[in-house]
Amino acid sequence: IHKIEKILNIRFQTIPTNWWTQSQQYLKEKKCDILPAAIKTQKREKYANFTQPYLELPLAIFTRNDAPLVNGLTDIIEETWSRKKGSGIIHYMQKEYPDNKLITTDTTSEAFQLVNNGGSYFTIATLPIASNVIYKYQLDNIQIAGYSNIIYKLSIAVRDDKLILKEILDKALKRISKKEHRDILKFWINNEEKAFLNNKILRNIFIILFLFALLLFYRQYLLKKTNSNLKNLV
């Protein structure tokens, strides 16, 4: 968004909303001109036009730390999952997995908090979103359990009576070079993957050290017991 501002020599004015469904309603009621990041769906096409997708991200599956890793959604689709109301992913999931057990929330943070507290088994999200929520709310029981087969294609949603604005934004997006695009992705995504990986490695090291300590403690216990038996025999 900052890059587009520089290219077009404009300044976007942010209109605060409380949750995602309210943001969509604002666009629908023409209280705002764009939604910076939205998935193109048939329902949204009734009141918005969409630029070319500028970001494609795989959706990761997040569970509690004590849950096993998974190969994909099919491994855990029978479990409850949480997602914010109005998400385009909900429509996809209901189409692909009609019997899925969805718990809707007002915000993404609430969806993650449900998983963290055991209220739902998993949620799905992109790494940048997940990292921000997990860090902000200190959700220590969350892990990446695997990846779904869903690719998040994000576009800028523009109110349907602003077709020229949509064309201008499309041209601005095309002016962002591949290198600049890679640099932005690298900054926001690769660092998040490394952070999750490092946390997982540290957790595994701690578990190994803990088990090793238990083993040493048990060995000392056996030695003391053996020495005590020898003394009694003597």
C-alpha positions as a printed NumPy array, in Angstrom:
array([[  0.   ,   0.   ,   0.   ],
       [  2.832,   2.409,   0.842],
       [  4.462,   1.49 ,  -2.464],
       [  1.274,   2.299,  -4.381],
       [  1.045,   5.642,  -2.571],
       [  4.537,   6.528,  -3.8  ],
       [  3.819,   5.409,  -7.366],
       [  0.56 ,   7.382,  -7.606],
       [  1.707,  10.274,  -5.402],
       [ -1.395,   9.97 ,  -3.226],
       [ -2.186,   9.242,   0.402],
       [ -4.772,   6.659,   1.418],
       [ -7.013,   7.654,   4.305],
       [ -7.686,   4.799,   6.71 ],
       [-11.227,   4.325,   8.008],
       [-11.101,   2.229,  11.213],
       [-13.516,  -0.678,  11.619],
       [-13.985,  -3.137,  14.453],
       [-14.056,  -6.389,  12.477],
       [-13.781,  -7.8  ,   8.971],
       [-17.525,  -8.098,   8.283],
       [-17.879,  -4.4  ,   9.104],
       [-15.083,  -3.573,   6.64 ],
       [-16.924,  -5.447,   3.901],
       [-20.161,  -3.7  ,   4.81 ],
       [-18.43 ,  -0.315,   4.585],
       [-17.326,  -1.101,   1.037],
       [-20.779,  -2.377,   0.164],
       [-22.392,   0.802,   1.524],
       [-19.71 ,   2.916,  -0.198],
       [-18.431,   4.333,   3.086],
       [-14.928,   3.456,   1.851],
       [-13.39 ,   3.094,  -1.6  ],
       [-11.191,   0.005,  -1.266],
       [-10.323,  -2.986,   0.873],
       [ -6.528,  -3.396,   0.599],
       [ -6.549,  -7.194,   0.876],
       [ -9.504,  -9.371,  -0.108],
       [-10.224, -12.617,  -1.912],
       [-12.401, -12.427,  -5.007],
       [-15.665, -14.321,  -4.439],
       [-18.999, -14.425,  -6.261],
       [-20.719, -12.803,  -3.294],
       [-18.282,  -9.906,  -3.172],
       [-18.38 ,  -9.389,  -6.936],
       [-21.962,  -8.156,  -6.469],
       [-20.665,  -4.932,  -4.916],
       [-16.939,  -4.759,  -5.74 ],
       [-14.405,  -5.041,  -8.549],
       [-11.032,  -6.66 ,  -7.952],
       [ -7.541,  -5.849,  -9.148],
       [ -5.193,  -8.543, -10.345],
       [ -4.013, -10.704,  -7.404],
       [ -0.844,  -9.146,  -6.013],
       [ -0.148, -11.761,  -3.37 ],
       [ -0.487, -15.552,  -3.395],
       [  0.175, -17.315,  -0.099],
       [ -0.387, -20.894,   1.035],
       [ -2.628, -21.208,   4.058],
       [ -0.992, -22.945,   7.002],
       [ -2.82 , -25.122,   9.522],
       [ -2.41 , -24.072,  13.156],
       [ -3.109, -26.337,  16.136],
       [ -2.056, -26.586,  19.759],
       [  1.52 , -27.685,  20.427],
       [  0.385, -31.028,  21.825],
       [ -1.459, -31.993,  18.62 ],
       [  0.274, -34.18 ,  15.992],
       [  1.514, -32.777,  12.688],
       [ -0.703, -33.298,   9.631],
       [ -0.288, -33.803,   5.888],
       [ -3.265, -31.617,   5.043],
       [ -6.835, -30.672,   5.863],
       [ -8.152, -34.16 ,   5.153],
       [ -6.293, -35.452,   8.221],
       [ -8.236, -33.2  ,  10.607],
       [-11.359, -32.085,   8.734],
       [-13.557, -33.999,  11.186],
       [-12.265, -31.798,  14.023],
       [-13.692, -28.393,  14.952],
       [-12.016, -25.357,  13.417],
       [-12.363, -21.601,  13.859],
       [-12.311, -18.715,  11.398],
       [-13.478, -15.099,  11.415],
       [-16.93 , -14.312,  10.016],
       [-17.087, -13.242,   6.394],
       [-13.846, -14.944,   5.391],
       [-13.733, -16.137,   1.783],
       [-12.111, -19.354,   3.006],
       [-15.321, -20.328,   4.788],
       [-17.176, -20.497,   1.471],
       [-14.424, -22.689,   0.022],
       [-14.437, -25.032,   3.011],
       [-18.216, -25.39 ,   2.981],
       [-18.06 , -26.276,  -0.694],
       [-15.19 , -28.762,  -0.416],
       [-16.066, -30.172,   3.021],
       [-19.838, -29.739,   3.582],
       [-19.762, -31.485,   6.962],
       [-16.912, -29.407,   8.424],
       [-17.384, -28.239,  12.017],
       [-16.905, -24.484,  11.845],
       [-16.888, -22.073,  14.774],
       [-17.115, -18.478,  13.525],
       [-15.558, -15.558,  15.398],
       [-15.653, -11.785,  15.03 ],
       [-11.889, -11.477,  14.59 ],
       [ -8.874, -13.527,  13.532],
       [ -7.362, -13.173,  17.   ],
       [-10.453, -14.814,  18.53 ],
       [-10.103, -17.733,  16.095],
       [ -6.512, -18.289,  17.247],
       [ -7.4  , -17.84 ,  20.906],
       [ -9.993, -20.61 ,  20.585],
       [ -7.276, -22.966,  19.327],
       [ -4.84 , -21.826,  21.993],
       [ -7.385, -22.487,  24.749],
       [ -8.68 , -25.756,  23.305],
       [-12.036, -24.351,  22.184],
       [-11.381, -25.47 ,  18.604],
       [ -8.89 , -27.959,  17.177],
       [ -7.384, -25.839,  14.398],
       [ -7.539, -22.683,  12.346],
       [ -6.001, -21.789,   8.992],
       [ -4.23 , -18.553,   8.09 ],
       [ -1.229, -17.083,   6.301],
       [  2.058, -16.84 ,   8.182],
       [  2.212, -13.015,   8.396],
       [ -1.293, -12.835,   9.889],
       [ -0.662, -15.74 ,  12.262],
       [  2.69 , -14.391,  13.424],
       [  1.203, -10.989,  14.226],
       [ -1.696, -12.468,  16.234],
       [  0.428, -15.023,  18.091],
       [  3.018, -12.405,  19.065],
       [  0.487,  -9.704,  19.984],
       [ -1.628, -11.943,  22.215],
       [  1.241, -14.178,  23.432],
       [ -0.421, -17.42 ,  22.358],
       [  2.256, -19.873,  23.48 ],
       [  0.301, -23.071,  22.73 ],
       [  0.139, -22.593,  18.946],
       [  2.166, -24.462,  16.313],
       [  2.187, -24.888,  12.533],
       [  0.84 , -28.411,  12.134],
       [  1.081, -28.434,   8.338],
       [ -0.119, -26.7  ,   5.185],
       [ -3.454, -26.808,   3.393],
       [ -3.855, -27.043,  -0.373],
       [ -5.49 , -23.6  ,  -0.396],
       [ -3.663, -20.692,  -1.995],
       [ -4.735, -17.285,  -0.705],
       [ -4.997, -14.963,  -3.733],
       [ -5.261, -11.44 ,  -2.417],
       [ -6.423,  -8.507,  -4.51 ],
       [ -7.513,  -4.957,  -3.799],
       [-11.311,  -4.817,  -3.677],
       [-12.706,  -1.588,  -5.155],
       [-16.308,  -0.37 ,  -4.823],
       [-18.234,  -1.208,  -7.983],
       [-18.874,   2.42 ,  -9.03 ],
       [-15.142,   3.238,  -9.079],
       [-14.04 ,   1.363, -12.196],
       [-11.408,   3.983, -13.121],
       [ -9.886,   3.685,  -9.652],
       [ -9.652,  -0.073, -10.101],
       [ -7.814,   0.403, -13.432],
       [ -5.422,   2.931, -11.856],
       [ -4.597,   0.54 ,  -9.02 ],
       [ -4.015,  -2.276, -11.506],
       [ -1.521,  -0.136, -13.408],
       [  0.239,   0.794, -10.162],
       [  0.548,  -2.863,  -9.182],
       [  2.101,  -3.661, -12.553],
       [  4.735,  -0.962, -11.962],
       [  6.045,  -2.765,  -8.891],
       [  9.049,  -4.699, -10.164],
       [  9.528,  -8.413,  -9.525],
       [ 12.541,  -7.642,  -7.374],
       [ 10.594,  -5.198,  -5.217],
       [  7.822,  -7.753,  -4.929],
       [ 10.287, -10.463,  -3.865],
       [ 11.921,  -8.124,  -1.335],
       [  8.566,  -7.307,   0.267],
       [  7.62 , -10.996,   0.407],
       [ 11.013, -11.943,   1.792],
       [ 10.773,  -9.338,   4.537],
       [  7.276, -10.311,   5.67 ],
       [  7.148, -14.049,   5.049],
       [ 10.589, -15.677,   5.209],
       [ 11.291, -14.105,   8.607],
       [  8.022, -15.473,   9.951],
       [  8.791, -19.003,   8.717],
       [ 12.235, -18.843,  10.328],
       [ 10.745, -17.601,  13.597],
       [  8.265, -20.48 ,  13.719],
       [ 10.974, -22.963,  12.785],
       [ 13.384, -21.618,  15.417],
       [ 10.706, -21.79 ,  18.101],
       [  9.961, -25.381,  17.153],
       [ 13.647, -26.326,  17.207],
       [ 14.116, -24.702,  20.616],
       [ 11.078, -26.522,  21.958],
       [ 12.378, -29.862,  20.68 ],
       [ 15.813, -29.206,  22.205],
       [ 14.185, -28.416,  25.541],
       [ 12.171, -31.658,  25.412],
       [ 15.303, -33.7  ,  24.624],
       [ 17.256, -32.052,  27.463],
       [ 14.355, -32.61 ,  29.838],
       [ 14.155, -36.313,  28.923],
       [ 17.929, -36.628,  29.296],
       [ 17.723, -35.04 ,  32.757],
       [ 14.976, -37.488,  33.729],
       [ 17.142, -40.365,  32.537],
       [ 20.097, -39.172,  34.63 ],
       [ 17.847, -38.724,  37.645],
       [ 16.469, -42.252,  37.226],
       [ 20.01 , -43.638,  36.842],
       [ 21.074, -41.951,  40.093],
       [ 17.988, -43.35 ,  41.786],
       [ 18.882, -46.892,  40.656],
       [ 22.496, -46.475,  41.82 ],
       [ 21.394, -45.28 ,  45.264],
       [ 18.931, -48.123,  45.535],
       [ 21.585, -50.65 ,  44.521],
       [ 24.091, -49.211,  47.025],
       [ 21.459, -49.329,  49.746],
       [ 20.743, -52.997,  48.981],
       [ 24.471, -53.796,  49.068],
       [ 24.841, -52.124,  52.472],
       [ 21.941, -54.165,  53.802],
       [ 23.523, -57.345,  52.469],
       [ 26.871, -56.477,  54.099]])
